Amino acid sequence: MVIKRATIQDTKTISHIHASSWKSAYRGMIPQQYLDELPDDFWVNAFQGWIEADTVTVLLIYDQESAVGCIAYGKSRDKKLSEWGEIISIYLLPEYLGKGYGHKLLKASLDDLKIAGYNNVYLWVLENNETAKKFYERNGFTFNSEKYSFEIMKEPFEDMRYVFSFNSTQETCLEIK
């Protein structure tokens, strides 16, 4: 397992990981038609813009020479939490779930956010995604009672805000290349 900082050249890979993960992880939660029609390159433009503007950091985790997961994070996009860090997304190719890759990505991003001077970090998780909620809870995140409502194909959904505080010294677990 190697973790590397993503570049503009990695945006197609990042988008592919997101789309593959969405199609697997959100099956039965998000309308199947939306997942079936979700293009592999859906996130390319967003990540190109974020990486070019240096507003979001993306880390890729590799198995051998293949990128199998990614995490995106940076300064909070929520003005009321302007001093916080935010984890925007974390996704793995479906066959790499439950093998420690997600934990290593999360730990690497938290280490980076702590070094950048953030005391607190938040992320959003789909309310009915029990697997993700358990993952974040095992890694020190807690639900802070805030929710965000949105729609996909005219169906209502809610995200839950999970928060993390650096209340103890944490050692860096992996070197980012």
Tab-separated table of N, CA and C in Angstrom:
chain	number	residue	atom	x	y	z
A	1	MET	N	0.840	-1.185	0.000
A	1	MET	CA	0.000	0.000	0.000
A	1	MET	C	0.878	1.238	0.000
A	2	VAL	N	0.678	2.070	-0.994
A	2	VAL	CA	1.386	3.344	-1.086
A	2	VAL	C	0.346	4.428	-1.278
A	3	ILE	N	0.533	5.559	-0.618
A	3	ILE	CA	-0.356	6.706	-0.778
A	3	ILE	C	0.428	7.816	-1.454
A	4	LYS	N	-0.187	8.403	-2.502
A	4	LYS	CA	0.445	9.500	-3.244
A	4	LYS	C	-0.549	10.643	-3.400
A	5	ARG	N	-0.018	11.850	-3.433
A	5	ARG	CA	-0.841	13.028	-3.695
A	5	ARG	C	-1.217	13.031	-5.182
A	6	ALA	N	-2.499	13.242	-5.461
A	6	ALA	CA	-2.994	13.232	-6.839
A	6	ALA	C	-2.634	14.529	-7.562
A	7	THR	N	-2.530	14.415	-8.874
A	7	THR	CA	-2.287	15.560	-9.748
A	7	THR	C	-3.419	15.635	-10.773
A	8	ILE	N	-3.377	16.672	-11.599
A	8	ILE	CA	-4.367	16.838	-12.673
A	8	ILE	C	-4.450	15.577	-13.538
A	9	GLN	N	-3.321	14.918	-13.765
A	9	GLN	CA	-3.313	13.718	-14.605
A	9	GLN	C	-4.096	12.556	-13.976
A	10	ASP	N	-4.423	12.658	-12.702
A	10	ASP	CA	-5.127	11.582	-12.005
A	10	ASP	C	-6.642	11.757	-11.967
A	11	THR	N	-7.172	12.831	-12.544
A	11	THR	CA	-8.598	13.110	-12.354
A	11	THR	C	-9.519	12.058	-12.975
A	12	LYS	N	-9.132	11.456	-14.077
A	12	LYS	CA	-9.966	10.388	-14.654
A	12	LYS	C	-9.996	9.177	-13.724
A	13	THR	N	-8.862	8.868	-13.113
A	13	THR	CA	-8.794	7.755	-12.158
A	13	THR	C	-9.639	8.052	-10.932
A	14	ILE	N	-9.542	9.265	-10.419
A	14	ILE	CA	-10.334	9.673	-9.251
A	14	ILE	C	-11.822	9.542	-9.564
A	15	SER	N	-12.242	10.054	-10.704
A	15	SER	CA	-13.645	9.993	-11.092
A	15	SER	C	-14.110	8.550	-11.267
A	16	HIS	N	-13.269	7.710	-11.859
A	16	HIS	CA	-13.605	6.290	-12.027
A	16	HIS	C	-13.814	5.610	-10.664
A	17	ILE	N	-12.938	5.896	-9.711
A	17	ILE	CA	-13.072	5.310	-8.369
A	17	ILE	C	-14.380	5.776	-7.734
A	18	HIS	N	-14.697	7.068	-7.859
A	18	HIS	CA	-15.957	7.579	-7.308
A	18	HIS	C	-17.155	6.864	-7.939
A	19	ALA	N	-17.195	6.812	-9.265
A	19	ALA	CA	-18.346	6.215	-9.954
A	19	ALA	C	-18.494	4.734	-9.608
A	20	SER	N	-17.401	4.003	-9.603
A	20	SER	CA	-17.460	2.569	-9.264
A	20	SER	C	-17.953	2.367	-7.843
A	21	SER	N	-17.461	3.185	-6.937
A	21	SER	CA	-17.866	3.076	-5.543
A	21	SER	C	-19.343	3.429	-5.365
A	22	TRP	N	-19.778	4.514	-5.983
A	22	TRP	CA	-21.184	4.908	-5.893
A	22	TRP	C	-22.091	3.778	-6.373
A	23	LYS	N	-21.754	3.180	-7.513
A	23	LYS	CA	-22.607	2.142	-8.101
A	23	LYS	C	-22.728	0.926	-7.196
A	24	SER	N	-21.721	0.681	-6.382
A	24	SER	CA	-21.747	-0.446	-5.460
A	24	SER	C	-22.287	-0.046	-4.087
A	25	ALA	N	-21.690	0.974	-3.488
A	25	ALA	CA	-22.014	1.348	-2.105
A	25	ALA	C	-23.434	1.880	-1.943
A	26	TYR	N	-23.958	2.572	-2.946
A	26	TYR	CA	-25.262	3.207	-2.807
A	26	TYR	C	-26.395	2.415	-3.445
A	27	ARG	N	-26.100	1.177	-3.871
A	27	ARG	CA	-27.146	0.310	-4.423
A	27	ARG	C	-28.198	0.077	-3.342
A	28	GLY	N	-29.450	0.323	-3.688
A	28	GLY	CA	-30.535	0.159	-2.730
A	28	GLY	C	-30.779	1.403	-1.879
A	29	MET	N	-29.911	2.402	-1.985
A	29	MET	CA	-30.081	3.646	-1.218
A	29	MET	C	-30.451	4.808	-2.127
A	30	ILE	N	-29.797	4.880	-3.271
A	30	ILE	CA	-29.998	5.950	-4.255
A	30	ILE	C	-30.697	5.304	-5.454
A	31	PRO	N	-31.566	6.037	-6.160
A	31	PRO	CA	-32.283	5.427	-7.289
A	31	PRO	C	-31.353	4.691	-8.250
A	32	GLN	N	-31.721	3.454	-8.557
A	32	GLN	CA	-30.888	2.614	-9.411
A	32	GLN	C	-30.675	3.239	-10.791
A	33	GLN	N	-31.690	3.919	-11.311
A	33	GLN	CA	-31.542	4.561	-12.621
A	33	GLN	C	-30.405	5.586	-12.582
A	34	TYR	N	-30.327	6.352	-11.499
A	34	TYR	CA	-29.254	7.343	-11.362
A	34	TYR	C	-27.892	6.648	-11.377
A	35	LEU	N	-27.780	5.568	-10.623
A	35	LEU	CA	-26.510	4.828	-10.570
A	35	LEU	C	-26.174	4.207	-11.920
A	36	ASP	N	-27.169	3.648	-12.588
A	36	ASP	CA	-26.941	3.028	-13.900
A	36	ASP	C	-26.460	4.042	-14.932
A	37	GLU	N	-26.936	5.271	-14.823
A	37	GLU	CA	-26.604	6.309	-15.800
A	37	GLU	C	-25.412	7.164	-15.381
A	38	LEU	N	-24.852	6.901	-14.217
A	38	LEU	CA	-23.727	7.696	-13.707
A	38	LEU	C	-22.484	7.441	-14.554
A	39	PRO	N	-22.003	8.470	-15.282
A	39	PRO	CA	-20.832	8.260	-16.138
A	39	PRO	C	-19.536	8.173	-15.326
A	40	ASP	N	-18.616	7.398	-15.842
A	40	ASP	CA	-17.309	7.208	-15.215
A	40	ASP	C	-16.546	8.523	-15.048
A	41	ASP	N	-16.789	9.475	-15.939
A	41	ASP	CA	-16.051	10.740	-15.903
A	41	ASP	C	-16.837	11.882	-15.239
A	42	PHE	N	-17.866	11.553	-14.489
A	42	PHE	CA	-18.751	12.545	-13.882
A	42	PHE	C	-18.005	13.590	-13.043
A	43	TRP	N	-16.976	13.187	-12.311
A	43	TRP	CA	-16.271	14.075	-11.383
A	43	TRP	C	-14.984	14.672	-11.959
A	44	VAL	N	-14.653	14.388	-13.197
A	44	VAL	CA	-13.382	14.857	-13.765
A	44	VAL	C	-13.253	16.376	-13.686
A	45	ASN	N	-14.241	17.107	-14.175
A	45	ASN	CA	-14.144	18.576	-14.194
A	45	ASN	C	-14.038	19.161	-12.793
A	46	ALA	N	-14.812	18.637	-11.852
A	46	ALA	CA	-14.761	19.147	-10.479
A	46	ALA	C	-13.362	18.975	-9.897
A	47	PHE	N	-12.798	17.785	-10.050
A	47	PHE	CA	-11.472	17.545	-9.477
A	47	PHE	C	-10.374	18.303	-10.211
A	48	GLN	N	-10.517	18.485	-11.521
A	48	GLN	CA	-9.539	19.307	-12.243
A	48	GLN	C	-9.528	20.718	-11.675
A	49	GLY	N	-10.704	21.286	-11.471
A	49	GLY	CA	-10.798	22.639	-10.923
A	49	GLY	C	-10.233	22.744	-9.523
A	50	TRP	N	-10.572	21.791	-8.668
A	50	TRP	CA	-10.097	21.814	-7.279
A	50	TRP	C	-8.588	21.646	-7.201
A	51	ILE	N	-8.053	20.723	-7.993
A	51	ILE	CA	-6.603	20.474	-7.942
A	51	ILE	C	-5.848	21.651	-8.548
A	52	GLU	N	-6.337	22.177	-9.679
A	52	GLU	CA	-5.684	23.339	-10.292
A	52	GLU	C	-5.676	24.544	-9.363
A	53	ALA	N	-6.785	24.778	-8.662
A	53	ALA	CA	-6.897	25.927	-7.761
A	53	ALA	C	-6.242	25.664	-6.405
A	54	ASP	N	-5.803	24.427	-6.181
A	54	ASP	CA	-5.189	24.030	-4.915
A	54	ASP	C	-6.121	24.277	-3.733
A	55	THR	N	-7.418	24.040	-3.941
A	55	THR	CA	-8.391	24.206	-2.866
A	55	THR	C	-8.724	22.886	-2.184
A	56	VAL	N	-8.420	21.785	-2.856
A	56	VAL	CA	-8.680	20.449	-2.310
A	56	VAL	C	-7.439	19.593	-2.529
A	57	THR	N	-7.095	18.830	-1.520
A	57	THR	CA	-6.021	17.845	-1.646
A	57	THR	C	-6.666	16.488	-1.881
A	58	VAL	N	-6.121	15.739	-2.816
A	58	VAL	CA	-6.612	14.384	-3.080
A	58	VAL	C	-5.439	13.431	-2.932
A	59	LEU	N	-5.659	12.388	-2.153
A	59	LEU	CA	-4.680	11.321	-2.019
A	59	LEU	C	-5.227	10.079	-2.687
A	60	LEU	N	-4.358	9.368	-3.383
A	60	LEU	CA	-4.700	8.078	-3.986
A	60	LEU	C	-3.941	6.994	-3.248
A	61	ILE	N	-4.594	5.864	-3.034
A	61	ILE	CA	-3.929	4.718	-2.423
A	61	ILE	C	-3.820	3.630	-3.478
A	62	TYR	N	-2.646	3.013	-3.515
A	62	TYR	CA	-2.321	2.047	-4.557
A	62	TYR	C	-2.136	0.653	-3.988
A	63	ASP	N	-2.559	-0.329	-4.768
A	63	ASP	CA	-2.237	-1.728	-4.564
A	63	ASP	C	-1.383	-2.099	-5.776
A	64	GLN	N	-0.117	-2.398	-5.530
A	64	GLN	CA	0.839	-2.577	-6.623
A	64	GLN	C	0.924	-1.254	-7.387
A	65	GLU	N	0.612	-1.271	-8.676
A	65	GLU	CA	0.688	-0.051	-9.487
A	65	GLU	C	-0.687	0.558	-9.772
A	66	SER	N	-1.735	-0.015	-9.200
A	66	SER	CA	-3.095	0.429	-9.494
A	66	SER	C	-3.694	1.244	-8.357
A	67	ALA	N	-4.266	2.409	-8.698
A	67	ALA	CA	-4.986	3.219	-7.711
A	67	ALA	C	-6.300	2.507	-7.399
A	68	VAL	N	-6.556	2.293	-6.118
A	68	VAL	CA	-7.751	1.553	-5.708
A	68	VAL	C	-8.674	2.365	-4.806
A	69	GLY	N	-8.245	3.569	-4.424
A	69	GLY	CA	-9.072	4.410	-3.575
A	69	GLY	C	-8.543	5.826	-3.540
A	70	CYS	N	-9.383	6.734	-3.047
A	70	CYS	CA	-8.966	8.129	-2.950
A	70	CYS	C	-9.740	8.838	-1.846
A	71	ILE	N	-9.135	9.905	-1.367
A	71	ILE	CA	-9.781	10.765	-0.380
A	71	ILE	C	-9.507	12.204	-0.777
A	72	ALA	N	-10.527	13.058	-0.646
A	72	ALA	CA	-10.417	14.480	-0.963
A	72	ALA	C	-10.739	15.277	0.292
A	73	TYR	N	-9.915	16.285	0.579
A	73	TYR	CA	-10.106	17.055	1.810
A	73	TYR	C	-9.469	18.429	1.672
A	74	GLY	N	-9.787	19.290	2.635
A	74	GLY	CA	-9.208	20.633	2.641
A	74	GLY	C	-9.898	21.517	3.645
A	75	LYS	N	-9.800	22.814	3.414
A	75	LYS	CA	-10.442	23.813	4.273
A	75	LYS	C	-11.953	23.678	4.128
A	76	SER	N	-12.662	23.860	5.212
A	76	SER	CA	-14.121	23.769	5.217
A	76	SER	C	-14.751	24.639	4.141
A	77	ARG	N	-15.732	24.079	3.453
A	77	ARG	CA	-16.509	24.858	2.489
A	77	ARG	C	-17.715	25.512	3.157
A	78	ASP	N	-17.953	25.175	4.413
A	78	ASP	CA	-19.075	25.712	5.188
A	78	ASP	C	-18.601	26.955	5.936
A	79	LYS	N	-19.160	28.101	5.587
A	79	LYS	CA	-18.712	29.369	6.182
A	79	LYS	C	-18.854	29.404	7.706
A	80	LYS	N	-19.857	28.711	8.256
A	80	LYS	CA	-20.027	28.750	9.707
A	80	LYS	C	-18.983	27.900	10.443
A	81	LEU	N	-18.264	27.070	9.703
A	81	LEU	CA	-17.167	26.273	10.283
A	81	LEU	C	-15.872	26.624	9.559
A	82	SER	N	-15.624	27.905	9.392
A	82	SER	CA	-14.511	28.375	8.557
A	82	SER	C	-13.133	27.980	9.080
A	83	GLU	N	-13.017	27.660	10.345
A	83	GLU	CA	-11.724	27.265	10.912
A	83	GLU	C	-11.541	25.742	10.931
A	84	TRP	N	-12.462	25.023	10.365
A	84	TRP	CA	-12.436	23.561	10.369
A	84	TRP	C	-11.842	23.029	9.070
A	85	GLY	N	-11.388	21.781	9.125
A	85	GLY	CA	-11.044	21.034	7.936
A	85	GLY	C	-12.257	20.214	7.519
A	86	GLU	N	-12.298	19.837	6.250
A	86	GLU	CA	-13.419	19.043	5.745
A	86	GLU	C	-12.901	17.878	4.914
A	87	ILE	N	-13.457	16.719	5.151
A	87	ILE	CA	-13.222	15.580	4.273
A	87	ILE	C	-14.409	15.550	3.323
A	88	ILE	N	-14.124	15.783	2.056
A	88	ILE	CA	-15.170	15.920	1.050
A	88	ILE	C	-15.650	14.554	0.569
A	89	SER	N	-14.718	13.648	0.368
A	89	SER	CA	-15.102	12.312	-0.100
A	89	SER	C	-13.997	11.314	0.193
A	90	ILE	N	-14.415	10.086	0.370
A	90	ILE	CA	-13.483	8.959	0.478
A	90	ILE	C	-14.169	7.769	-0.187
A	91	TYR	N	-13.512	7.217	-1.195
A	91	TYR	CA	-14.090	6.099	-1.941
A	91	TYR	C	-13.018	5.089	-2.304
A	92	LEU	N	-13.434	3.830	-2.332
A	92	LEU	CA	-12.571	2.719	-2.735
A	92	LEU	C	-13.269	1.926	-3.823
A	93	LEU	N	-12.476	1.307	-4.676
A	93	LEU	CA	-13.066	0.338	-5.597
A	93	LEU	C	-13.717	-0.750	-4.745
A	94	PRO	N	-14.877	-1.237	-5.141
A	94	PRO	CA	-15.641	-2.166	-4.298
A	94	PRO	C	-14.860	-3.379	-3.793
A	95	GLU	N	-13.991	-3.920	-4.608
A	95	GLU	CA	-13.254	-5.121	-4.200
A	95	GLU	C	-12.187	-4.841	-3.141
A	96	TYR	N	-11.962	-3.581	-2.798
A	96	TYR	CA	-10.957	-3.223	-1.791
A	96	TYR	C	-11.571	-2.791	-0.463
A	97	LEU	N	-12.887	-2.867	-0.355
A	97	LEU	CA	-13.544	-2.535	0.904
A	97	LEU	C	-13.208	-3.566	1.976
A	98	GLY	N	-13.077	-3.109	3.203
A	98	GLY	CA	-12.845	-4.008	4.330
A	98	GLY	C	-11.446	-4.564	4.429
A	99	LYS	N	-10.490	-3.971	3.724
A	99	LYS	CA	-9.115	-4.483	3.727
A	99	LYS	C	-8.112	-3.496	4.323
A	100	GLY	N	-8.613	-2.421	4.948
A	100	GLY	CA	-7.734	-1.466	5.603
A	100	GLY	C	-7.331	-0.264	4.773
A	101	TYR	N	-7.676	-0.252	3.497
A	101	TYR	CA	-7.299	0.865	2.630
A	101	TYR	C	-7.996	2.167	3.052
A	102	GLY	N	-9.273	2.074	3.360
A	102	GLY	CA	-10.029	3.257	3.774
A	102	GLY	C	-9.485	3.854	5.053
A	103	HIS	N	-9.165	2.995	6.011
A	103	HIS	CA	-8.599	3.480	7.270
A	103	HIS	C	-7.284	4.213	7.029
A	104	LYS	N	-6.432	3.651	6.175
A	104	LYS	CA	-5.136	4.286	5.892
A	104	LYS	C	-5.321	5.639	5.201
A	105	LEU	N	-6.267	5.724	4.262
A	105	LEU	CA	-6.551	7.004	3.610
A	105	LEU	C	-7.077	8.029	4.615
A	106	LEU	N	-8.019	7.608	5.447
A	106	LEU	CA	-8.593	8.515	6.430
A	106	LEU	C	-7.519	9.013	7.390
A	107	LYS	N	-6.687	8.099	7.872
A	107	LYS	CA	-5.619	8.472	8.800
A	107	LYS	C	-4.640	9.438	8.147
A	108	ALA	N	-4.256	9.180	6.908
A	108	ALA	CA	-3.323	10.058	6.208
A	108	ALA	C	-3.914	11.462	6.038
A	109	SER	N	-5.197	11.550	5.709
A	109	SER	CA	-5.817	12.867	5.537
A	109	SER	C	-5.926	13.597	6.870
A	110	LEU	N	-6.278	12.886	7.926
A	110	LEU	CA	-6.358	13.520	9.245
A	110	LEU	C	-4.987	14.005	9.703
A	111	ASP	N	-3.958	13.204	9.448
A	111	ASP	CA	-2.597	13.644	9.785
A	111	ASP	C	-2.263	14.933	9.047
A	112	ASP	N	-2.589	14.982	7.765
A	112	ASP	CA	-2.301	16.154	6.942
A	112	ASP	C	-3.088	17.374	7.436
A	113	LEU	N	-4.360	17.180	7.767
A	113	LEU	CA	-5.186	18.283	8.260
A	113	LEU	C	-4.676	18.794	9.611
A	114	LYS	N	-4.213	17.884	10.449
A	114	LYS	CA	-3.660	18.300	11.745
A	114	LYS	C	-2.389	19.118	11.536
A	115	ILE	N	-1.511	18.655	10.663
A	115	ILE	CA	-0.277	19.389	10.357
A	115	ILE	C	-0.602	20.776	9.797
A	116	ALA	N	-1.697	20.883	9.035
A	116	ALA	CA	-2.111	22.167	8.463
A	116	ALA	C	-2.700	23.110	9.516
A	117	GLY	N	-2.882	22.626	10.738
A	117	GLY	CA	-3.327	23.486	11.825
A	117	GLY	C	-4.793	23.401	12.196
A	118	TYR	N	-5.517	22.461	11.627
A	118	TYR	CA	-6.934	22.323	11.978
A	118	TYR	C	-7.073	21.562	13.290
A	119	ASN	N	-7.989	22.031	14.146
A	119	ASN	CA	-8.285	21.337	15.400
A	119	ASN	C	-9.489	20.421	15.266
A	120	ASN	N	-10.332	20.710	14.283
A	120	ASN	CA	-11.566	19.960	14.084
A	120	ASN	C	-11.772	19.688	12.599
A	121	VAL	N	-12.429	18.571	12.323
A	121	VAL	CA	-12.695	18.143	10.949
A	121	VAL	C	-14.127	17.619	10.903
A	122	TYR	N	-14.797	17.840	9.770
A	122	TYR	CA	-16.124	17.262	9.593
A	122	TYR	C	-16.227	16.615	8.218
A	123	LEU	N	-17.269	15.830	8.070
A	123	LEU	CA	-17.624	15.221	6.793
A	123	LEU	C	-19.116	14.967	6.797
A	124	TRP	N	-19.661	14.725	5.632
A	124	TRP	CA	-21.081	14.397	5.490
A	124	TRP	C	-21.199	12.933	5.088
A	125	VAL	N	-22.193	12.253	5.671
A	125	VAL	CA	-22.438	10.854	5.325
A	125	VAL	C	-23.938	10.668	5.105
A	126	LEU	N	-24.276	9.922	4.058
A	126	LEU	CA	-25.673	9.653	3.739
A	126	LEU	C	-26.342	8.965	4.929
A	127	GLU	N	-27.487	9.497	5.346
A	127	GLU	CA	-28.159	9.035	6.562
A	127	GLU	C	-28.408	7.525	6.588
A	128	ASN	N	-28.770	6.939	5.456
A	128	ASN	CA	-29.072	5.508	5.463
A	128	ASN	C	-27.870	4.636	5.092
A	129	ASN	N	-26.674	5.206	5.112
A	129	ASN	CA	-25.466	4.430	4.815
A	129	ASN	C	-24.843	3.940	6.134
A	130	GLU	N	-25.400	2.872	6.653
A	130	GLU	CA	-24.960	2.343	7.949
A	130	GLU	C	-23.502	1.894	7.933
A	131	THR	N	-23.051	1.323	6.829
A	131	THR	CA	-21.661	0.868	6.733
A	131	THR	C	-20.699	2.028	6.896
A	132	ALA	N	-20.968	3.132	6.198
A	132	ALA	CA	-20.093	4.311	6.293
A	132	ALA	C	-20.151	4.915	7.688
A	133	LYS	N	-21.334	5.009	8.271
A	133	LYS	CA	-21.451	5.589	9.615
A	133	LYS	C	-20.639	4.773	10.622
A	134	LYS	N	-20.707	3.463	10.534
A	134	LYS	CA	-19.930	2.608	11.451
A	134	LYS	C	-18.426	2.799	11.231
A	135	PHE	N	-18.007	2.916	9.966
A	135	PHE	CA	-16.601	3.144	9.651
A	135	PHE	C	-16.108	4.434	10.312
A	136	TYR	N	-16.855	5.522	10.136
A	136	TYR	CA	-16.437	6.796	10.711
A	136	TYR	C	-16.454	6.759	12.239
A	137	GLU	N	-17.454	6.119	12.810
A	137	GLU	CA	-17.523	6.017	14.271
A	137	GLU	C	-16.343	5.219	14.819
A	138	ARG	N	-15.967	4.145	14.147
A	138	ARG	CA	-14.791	3.364	14.579
A	138	ARG	C	-13.513	4.189	14.504
A	139	ASN	N	-13.514	5.214	13.656
A	139	ASN	CA	-12.334	6.051	13.468
A	139	ASN	C	-12.428	7.394	14.190
A	140	GLY	N	-13.291	7.480	15.195
A	140	GLY	CA	-13.324	8.640	16.077
A	140	GLY	C	-14.277	9.761	15.704
A	141	PHE	N	-15.088	9.591	14.675
A	141	PHE	CA	-16.055	10.619	14.290
A	141	PHE	C	-17.373	10.388	15.036
A	142	THR	N	-18.087	11.477	15.321
A	142	THR	CA	-19.403	11.387	15.947
A	142	THR	C	-20.381	12.282	15.215
A	143	PHE	N	-21.641	11.878	15.203
A	143	PHE	CA	-22.707	12.665	14.588
A	143	PHE	C	-23.009	13.847	15.495
A	144	ASN	N	-23.046	15.060	14.930
A	144	ASN	CA	-23.261	16.249	15.757
A	144	ASN	C	-24.687	16.798	15.662
A	145	SER	N	-25.630	16.011	15.190
A	145	SER	CA	-27.062	16.347	15.095
A	145	SER	C	-27.422	17.241	13.915
A	146	GLU	N	-26.455	17.655	13.098
A	146	GLU	CA	-26.769	18.483	11.928
A	146	GLU	C	-27.027	17.595	10.720
A	147	LYS	N	-28.029	18.008	9.947
A	147	LYS	CA	-28.358	17.279	8.722
A	147	LYS	C	-28.492	18.258	7.565
A	148	TYR	N	-28.282	17.727	6.371
A	148	TYR	CA	-28.380	18.503	5.138
A	148	TYR	C	-29.299	17.730	4.196
A	149	SER	N	-30.355	18.393	3.705
A	149	SER	CA	-31.331	17.755	2.819
A	149	SER	C	-31.017	18.066	1.363
A	150	PHE	N	-31.221	17.073	0.498
A	150	PHE	CA	-31.007	17.243	-0.938
A	150	PHE	C	-31.860	16.229	-1.680
A	151	GLU	N	-31.876	16.352	-2.989
A	151	GLU	CA	-32.661	15.434	-3.817
A	151	GLU	C	-31.801	14.821	-4.903
A	152	ILE	N	-32.106	13.583	-5.238
A	152	ILE	CA	-31.554	12.915	-6.410
A	152	ILE	C	-32.743	12.321	-7.148
A	153	MET	N	-32.920	12.732	-8.384
A	153	MET	CA	-34.048	12.290	-9.210
A	153	MET	C	-35.382	12.503	-8.480
A	154	LYS	N	-35.510	13.649	-7.842
A	154	LYS	CA	-36.720	14.088	-7.134
A	154	LYS	C	-37.017	13.269	-5.877
A	155	GLU	N	-36.068	12.432	-5.451
A	155	GLU	CA	-36.223	11.696	-4.190
A	155	GLU	C	-35.443	12.427	-3.101
A	156	PRO	N	-36.058	12.597	-1.916
A	156	PRO	CA	-35.375	13.306	-0.834
A	156	PRO	C	-34.354	12.419	-0.108
A	157	PHE	N	-33.228	13.048	0.263
A	157	PHE	CA	-32.182	12.374	1.027
A	157	PHE	C	-31.660	13.331	2.081
A	158	GLU	N	-30.999	12.768	3.091
A	158	GLU	CA	-30.349	13.596	4.094
A	158	GLU	C	-28.948	13.080	4.352
A	159	ASP	N	-28.027	14.029	4.469
A	159	ASP	CA	-26.671	13.746	4.916
A	159	ASP	C	-26.581	14.138	6.378
A	160	MET	N	-25.761	13.421	7.105
A	160	MET	CA	-25.509	13.699	8.516
A	160	MET	C	-24.080	14.210	8.656
A	161	ARG	N	-23.905	15.267	9.472
A	161	ARG	CA	-22.561	15.795	9.686
A	161	ARG	C	-21.895	15.021	10.823
A	162	TYR	N	-20.753	14.436	10.492
A	162	TYR	CA	-19.923	13.745	11.482
A	162	TYR	C	-18.700	14.615	11.735
A	163	VAL	N	-18.302	14.716	13.002
A	163	VAL	CA	-17.194	15.589	13.382
A	163	VAL	C	-16.100	14.805	14.102
A	164	PHE	N	-14.904	15.347	14.020
A	164	PHE	CA	-13.713	14.744	14.633
A	164	PHE	C	-12.890	15.881	15.232
A	165	SER	N	-12.383	15.686	16.450
A	165	SER	CA	-11.508	16.681	17.079
A	165	SER	C	-10.171	16.043	17.415
A	166	PHE	N	-9.113	16.808	17.208
A	166	PHE	CA	-7.772	16.357	17.571
A	166	PHE	C	-7.562	16.676	19.048
A	167	ASN	N	-7.933	15.740	19.913
A	167	ASN	CA	-7.800	15.990	21.340
A	167	ASN	C	-6.607	15.280	21.955
A	168	SER	N	-5.843	14.612	21.114
A	168	SER	CA	-4.620	13.976	21.597
A	168	SER	C	-3.606	13.960	20.461
A	169	THR	N	-2.357	13.810	20.803
A	169	THR	CA	-1.308	13.758	19.794
A	169	THR	C	-1.467	12.482	18.993
A	170	GLN	N	-1.427	12.625	17.669
A	170	GLN	CA	-1.504	11.462	16.789
A	170	GLN	C	-0.247	11.422	15.945
A	171	GLU	N	0.284	10.257	15.782
A	171	GLU	CA	1.479	10.105	14.967
A	171	GLU	C	1.090	9.909	13.508
A	172	THR	N	1.920	10.386	12.624
A	172	THR	CA	1.700	10.174	11.208
A	172	THR	C	1.914	8.690	10.913
A	173	CYS	N	0.972	8.094	10.160
A	173	CYS	CA	1.070	6.656	9.931
A	173	CYS	C	1.752	6.320	8.611
A	174	LEU	N	1.634	7.153	7.614
A	174	LEU	CA	2.189	6.833	6.300
A	174	LEU	C	2.851	8.061	5.715
A	175	GLU	N	3.855	7.829	4.943
A	175	GLU	CA	4.508	8.920	4.228
A	175	GLU	C	3.788	9.119	2.906
A	176	ILE	N	3.381	10.356	2.639
A	176	ILE	CA	2.706	10.685	1.382
A	176	ILE	C	3.757	11.108	0.384
A	177	LYS	N	3.738	10.489	-0.777
A	177	LYS	CA	4.754	10.769	-1.797
A	177	LYS	C	4.259	11.755	-2.815
